[in-house]
Short mmCIF file of C-alpha atoms in Angstrom, two decimals:
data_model
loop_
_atom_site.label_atom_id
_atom_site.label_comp_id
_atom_site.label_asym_id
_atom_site.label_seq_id
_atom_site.Cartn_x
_atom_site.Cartn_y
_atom_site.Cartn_z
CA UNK A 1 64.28 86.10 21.23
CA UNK A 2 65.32 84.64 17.85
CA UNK A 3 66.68 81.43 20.08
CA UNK A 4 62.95 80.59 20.90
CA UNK A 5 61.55 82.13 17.59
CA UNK A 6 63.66 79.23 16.22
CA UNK A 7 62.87 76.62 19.38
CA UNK A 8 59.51 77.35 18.25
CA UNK A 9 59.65 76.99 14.04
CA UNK A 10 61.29 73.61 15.35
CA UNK A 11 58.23 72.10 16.91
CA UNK A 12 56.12 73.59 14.88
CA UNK A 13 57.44 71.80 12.07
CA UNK A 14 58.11 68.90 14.20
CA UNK A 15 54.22 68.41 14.78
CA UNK A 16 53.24 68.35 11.04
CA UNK A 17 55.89 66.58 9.98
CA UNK A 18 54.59 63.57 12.81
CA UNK A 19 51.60 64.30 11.63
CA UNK A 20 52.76 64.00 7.31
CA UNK A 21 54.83 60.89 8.64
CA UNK A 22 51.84 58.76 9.27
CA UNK A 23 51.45 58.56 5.30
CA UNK A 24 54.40 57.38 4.48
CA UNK A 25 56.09 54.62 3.30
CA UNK A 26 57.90 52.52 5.98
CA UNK A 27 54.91 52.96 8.91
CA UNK A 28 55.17 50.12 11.31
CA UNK A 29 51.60 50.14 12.23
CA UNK A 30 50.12 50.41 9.15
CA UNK A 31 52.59 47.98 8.17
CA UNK A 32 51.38 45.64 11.39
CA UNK A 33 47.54 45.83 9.81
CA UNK A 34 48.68 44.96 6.01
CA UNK A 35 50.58 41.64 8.09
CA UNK A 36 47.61 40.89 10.58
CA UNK A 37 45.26 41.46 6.94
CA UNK A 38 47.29 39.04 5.19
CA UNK A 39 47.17 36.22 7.08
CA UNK A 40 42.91 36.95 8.44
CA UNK A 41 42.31 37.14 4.78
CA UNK A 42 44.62 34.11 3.55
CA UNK A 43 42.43 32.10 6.35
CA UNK A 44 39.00 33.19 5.21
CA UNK A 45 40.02 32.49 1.68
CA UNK A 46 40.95 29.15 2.86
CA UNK A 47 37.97 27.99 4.64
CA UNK A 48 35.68 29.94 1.84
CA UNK A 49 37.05 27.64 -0.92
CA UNK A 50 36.90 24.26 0.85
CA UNK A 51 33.55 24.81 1.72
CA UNK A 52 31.17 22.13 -0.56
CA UNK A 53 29.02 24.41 -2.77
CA UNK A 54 25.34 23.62 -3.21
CA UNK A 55 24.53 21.49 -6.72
CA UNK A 56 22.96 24.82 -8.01
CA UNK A 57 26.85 26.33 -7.51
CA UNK A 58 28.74 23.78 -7.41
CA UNK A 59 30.10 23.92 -11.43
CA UNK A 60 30.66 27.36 -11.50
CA UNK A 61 33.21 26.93 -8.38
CA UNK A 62 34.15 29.22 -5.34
CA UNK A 63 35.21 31.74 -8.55
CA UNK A 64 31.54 32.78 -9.45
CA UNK A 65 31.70 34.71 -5.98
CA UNK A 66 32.37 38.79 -6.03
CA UNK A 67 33.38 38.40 -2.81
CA UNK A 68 36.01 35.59 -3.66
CA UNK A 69 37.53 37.66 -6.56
CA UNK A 70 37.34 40.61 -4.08
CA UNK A 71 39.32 39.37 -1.36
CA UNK A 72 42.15 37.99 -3.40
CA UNK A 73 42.26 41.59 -4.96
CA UNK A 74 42.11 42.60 -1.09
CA UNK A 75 45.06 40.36 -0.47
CA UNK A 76 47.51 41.25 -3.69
CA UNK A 77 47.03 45.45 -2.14
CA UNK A 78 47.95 44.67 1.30
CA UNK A 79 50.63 42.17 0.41
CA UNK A 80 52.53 45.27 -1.76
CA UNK A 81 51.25 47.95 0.82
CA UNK A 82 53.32 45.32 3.73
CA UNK A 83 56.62 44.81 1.41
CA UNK A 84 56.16 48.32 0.13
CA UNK A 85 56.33 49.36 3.75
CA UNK A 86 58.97 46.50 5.12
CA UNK A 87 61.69 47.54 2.21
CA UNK A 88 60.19 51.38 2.44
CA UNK A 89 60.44 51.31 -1.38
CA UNK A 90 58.50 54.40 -3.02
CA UNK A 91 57.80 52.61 -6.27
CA UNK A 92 56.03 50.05 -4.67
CA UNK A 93 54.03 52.31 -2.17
CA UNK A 94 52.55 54.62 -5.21
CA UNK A 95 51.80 50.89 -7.16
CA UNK A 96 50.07 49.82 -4.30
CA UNK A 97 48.22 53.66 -3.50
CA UNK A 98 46.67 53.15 -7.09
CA UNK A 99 45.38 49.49 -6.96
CA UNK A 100 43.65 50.42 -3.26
CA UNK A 101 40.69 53.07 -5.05
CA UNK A 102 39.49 49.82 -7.13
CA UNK A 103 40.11 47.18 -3.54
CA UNK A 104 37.93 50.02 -1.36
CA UNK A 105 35.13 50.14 -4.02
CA UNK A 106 34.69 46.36 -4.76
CA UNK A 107 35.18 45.43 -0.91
CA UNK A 108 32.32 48.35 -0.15
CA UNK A 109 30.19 46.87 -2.75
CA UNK A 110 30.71 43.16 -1.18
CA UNK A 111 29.88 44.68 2.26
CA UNK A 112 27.55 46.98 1.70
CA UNK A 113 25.69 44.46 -0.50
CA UNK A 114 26.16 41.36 1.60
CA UNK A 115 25.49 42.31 5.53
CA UNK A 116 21.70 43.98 4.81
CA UNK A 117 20.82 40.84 2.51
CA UNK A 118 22.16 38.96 5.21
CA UNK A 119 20.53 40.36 8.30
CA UNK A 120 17.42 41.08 6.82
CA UNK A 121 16.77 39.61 3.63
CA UNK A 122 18.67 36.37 3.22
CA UNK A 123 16.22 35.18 0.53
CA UNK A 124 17.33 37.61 -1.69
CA UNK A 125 21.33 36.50 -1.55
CA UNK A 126 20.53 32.22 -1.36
CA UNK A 127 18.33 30.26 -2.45
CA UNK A 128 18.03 28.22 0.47
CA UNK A 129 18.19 30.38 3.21
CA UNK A 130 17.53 27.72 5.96
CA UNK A 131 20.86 25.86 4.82
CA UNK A 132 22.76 29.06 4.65
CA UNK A 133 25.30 27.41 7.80
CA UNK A 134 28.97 30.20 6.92
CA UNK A 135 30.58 29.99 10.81
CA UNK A 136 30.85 33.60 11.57
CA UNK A 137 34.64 33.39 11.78
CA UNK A 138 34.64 33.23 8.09
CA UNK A 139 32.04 35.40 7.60
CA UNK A 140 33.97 38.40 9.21
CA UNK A 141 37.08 37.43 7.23
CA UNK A 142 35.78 37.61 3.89
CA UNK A 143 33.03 40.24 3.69
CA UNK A 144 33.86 42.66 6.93
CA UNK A 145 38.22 42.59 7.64
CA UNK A 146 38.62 43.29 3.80
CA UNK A 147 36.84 46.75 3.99
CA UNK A 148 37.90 47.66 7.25
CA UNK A 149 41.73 47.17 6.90
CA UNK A 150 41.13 49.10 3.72
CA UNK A 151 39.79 52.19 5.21
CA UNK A 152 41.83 52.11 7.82
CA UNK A 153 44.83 52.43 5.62
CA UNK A 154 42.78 55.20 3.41
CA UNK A 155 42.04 57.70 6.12
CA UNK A 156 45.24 57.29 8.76
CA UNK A 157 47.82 55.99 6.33
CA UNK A 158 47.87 57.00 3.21
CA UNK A 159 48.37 59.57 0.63
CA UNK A 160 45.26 61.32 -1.41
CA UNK A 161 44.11 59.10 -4.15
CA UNK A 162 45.97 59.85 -7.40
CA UNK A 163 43.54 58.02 -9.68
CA UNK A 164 41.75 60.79 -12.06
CA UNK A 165 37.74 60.50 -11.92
CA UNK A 166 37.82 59.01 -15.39
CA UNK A 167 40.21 56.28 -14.99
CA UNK A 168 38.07 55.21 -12.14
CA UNK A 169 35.10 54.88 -14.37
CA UNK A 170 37.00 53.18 -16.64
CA UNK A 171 38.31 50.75 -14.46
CA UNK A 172 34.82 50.25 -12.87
CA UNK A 173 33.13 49.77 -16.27
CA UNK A 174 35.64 47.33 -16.76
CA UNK A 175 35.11 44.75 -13.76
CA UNK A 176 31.84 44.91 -14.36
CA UNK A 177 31.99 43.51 -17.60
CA UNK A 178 34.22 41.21 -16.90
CA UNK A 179 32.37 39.97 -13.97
CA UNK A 180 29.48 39.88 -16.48
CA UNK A 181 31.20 37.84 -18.79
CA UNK A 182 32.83 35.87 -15.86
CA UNK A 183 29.15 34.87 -15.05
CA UNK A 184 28.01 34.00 -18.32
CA UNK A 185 31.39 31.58 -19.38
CA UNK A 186 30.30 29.79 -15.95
CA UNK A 187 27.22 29.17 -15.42
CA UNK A 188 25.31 26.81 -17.73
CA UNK A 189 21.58 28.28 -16.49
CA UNK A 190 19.79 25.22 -19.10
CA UNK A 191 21.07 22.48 -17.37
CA UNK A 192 20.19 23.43 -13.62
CA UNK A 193 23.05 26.01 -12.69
CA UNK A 194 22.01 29.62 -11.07
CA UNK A 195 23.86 33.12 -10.39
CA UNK A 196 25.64 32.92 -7.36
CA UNK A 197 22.98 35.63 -5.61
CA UNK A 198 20.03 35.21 -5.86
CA UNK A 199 18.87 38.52 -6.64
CA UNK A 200 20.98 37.68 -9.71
CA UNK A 201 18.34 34.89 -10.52
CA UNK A 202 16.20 37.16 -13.08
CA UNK A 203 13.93 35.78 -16.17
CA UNK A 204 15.73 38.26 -18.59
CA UNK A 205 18.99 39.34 -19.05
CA UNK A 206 18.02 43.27 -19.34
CA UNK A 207 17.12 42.88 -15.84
CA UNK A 208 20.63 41.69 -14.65
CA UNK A 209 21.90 44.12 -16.92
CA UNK A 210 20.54 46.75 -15.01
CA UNK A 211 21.57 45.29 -12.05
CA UNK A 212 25.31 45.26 -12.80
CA UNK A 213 24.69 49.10 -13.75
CA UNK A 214 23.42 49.84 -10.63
CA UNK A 215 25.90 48.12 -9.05
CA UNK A 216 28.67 50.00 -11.09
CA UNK A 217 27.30 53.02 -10.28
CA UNK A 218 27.07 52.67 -6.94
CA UNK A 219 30.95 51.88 -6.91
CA UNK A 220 31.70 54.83 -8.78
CA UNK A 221 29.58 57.38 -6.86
CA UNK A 222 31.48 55.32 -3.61
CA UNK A 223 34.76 56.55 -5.24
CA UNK A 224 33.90 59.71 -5.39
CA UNK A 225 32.18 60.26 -1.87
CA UNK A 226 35.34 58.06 -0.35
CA UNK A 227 37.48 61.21 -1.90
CA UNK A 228 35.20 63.68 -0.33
CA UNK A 229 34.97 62.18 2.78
CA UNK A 230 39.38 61.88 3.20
CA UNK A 231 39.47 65.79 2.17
CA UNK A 232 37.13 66.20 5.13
CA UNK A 233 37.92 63.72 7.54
CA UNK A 234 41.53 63.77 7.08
CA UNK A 235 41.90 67.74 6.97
CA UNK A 236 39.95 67.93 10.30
CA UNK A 237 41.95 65.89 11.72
CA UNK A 238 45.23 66.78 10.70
CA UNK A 239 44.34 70.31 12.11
CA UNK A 240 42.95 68.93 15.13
CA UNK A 241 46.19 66.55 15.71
CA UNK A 242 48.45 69.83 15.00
CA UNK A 243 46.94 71.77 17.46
CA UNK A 244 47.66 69.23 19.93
CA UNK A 245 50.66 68.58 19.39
CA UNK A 246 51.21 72.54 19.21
CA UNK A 247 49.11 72.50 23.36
CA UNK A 248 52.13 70.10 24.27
CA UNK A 249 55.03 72.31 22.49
CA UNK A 250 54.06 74.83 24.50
CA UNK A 251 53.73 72.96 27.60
CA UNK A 252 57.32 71.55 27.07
CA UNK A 253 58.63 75.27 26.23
#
């Protein structure tokens, strides 16, 4: 009897420890996703900056773009999540754990932004909609992979976010304004330039202003729900994957 009491503790602790093991450091698949992310994303960033800009863009450079600044961001997290996970160095996997919050709400706010504008409402995001020619290829590496690889790594791979509520909003209050100020230093609006999206283009600046406020709201309030959701998602199916494994224990017994 205490033989299989103790057969028993085994796999029961063998099924949530698989189950812990997915989230840490040293997972080959998650470290497979940061390589295949890596070199998508180096190739969209690639085509995205040779691309000739329009004369209306084309002094700011391929820098004006949120979703430029995004998906090198994008690209610095899953390059320290993949040697992080190749040289399973701790240090390295918490560094990388805290940047990813800040990478999941700016590549959210790229994609949740960019795809309805540009299904539905092009006019709003360029000013010439009937030259608007990205091949899709580069599309989908720029404004969809980034989000995707993130949450993928969020809700299978990782550890709970760390990052208190208020450094959040500080860091989110922060990228705005320099985004802000990014914007203004570039663009010379009196002699022909204009905002990279169009819904940007606004006669006063109180208008943009509440733009970017919206915008950094929205980011926040995604930080917040995206730590809601993982306590949910993740618990349920944690549970669910341990009573699974606990059906095939018994099966094996």
């Amino acid at each position: 009897m205490a033989a299989t009491h103790g057969i028993s503790s085994t796999k029961h602790y063998s099924s949530g420890h698989r189950a812990a093991s997915r989230r840490k450091v040293g997972n080959p698949y998650i470290t497979t996703i940061d390589f295949i992310s890596i070199v998508i994303g180096f190739y969209g960033y690639h085509k995205i900056t040779t691309i000739q800009l329009p004369p209306h863009l084309e002094d700011a450079g391929h820098w004006q773009f949120l979703t430029n600044l995004s998906l090198v961001y994008s690209l610095f997290v899953f390059i320290v999540g993949f040697i992080a996970h190749i040289t399973k160095s701790q240090t390295l996997f918490l560094f990388k754990n805290n940047l990813h919050p800040i990478g999941l709400a700016l590549e959210t706010i790229v994609a949740g932004v960019y795809w309805p504008l540009r299904l539905f409402c092009l006019h709003l995001l360029t000013k010439d909609p009937a030259n608007f020619n990205l091949p899709l290829t580069t599309d989908l590496c720029i404004h969809l992979m980034p989000v995707v690889s993130l949450l993928i790594d969020y809700l299978i791979f990782m550890p709970r976010w760390t990052i208190s509520n208020n450094t959040a909003l500080g860091f989110v209050v922060l990228l705005t304004t320099f985004y802000w100020f990014l914007l203004d230093n570039l663009i010379d609006v009196d002699n022909g330039g204009s905002y990279p999206y169009e819904f940007l283009n606004v006669e006063k600046d109180g208008q943009r202003i509440f733009v970017f406020a919206v915008v950094a709201l929205v980011a926040f309030a995604q930080f917040l729900f995206m730590r809601r959701v993982y306590d949910w998602i993740v618990g349920k199916t944690e549970d669910a994957s341990e009573r699974i494994d606990q059906e095939l224990d018994k099966k094996e017994l």
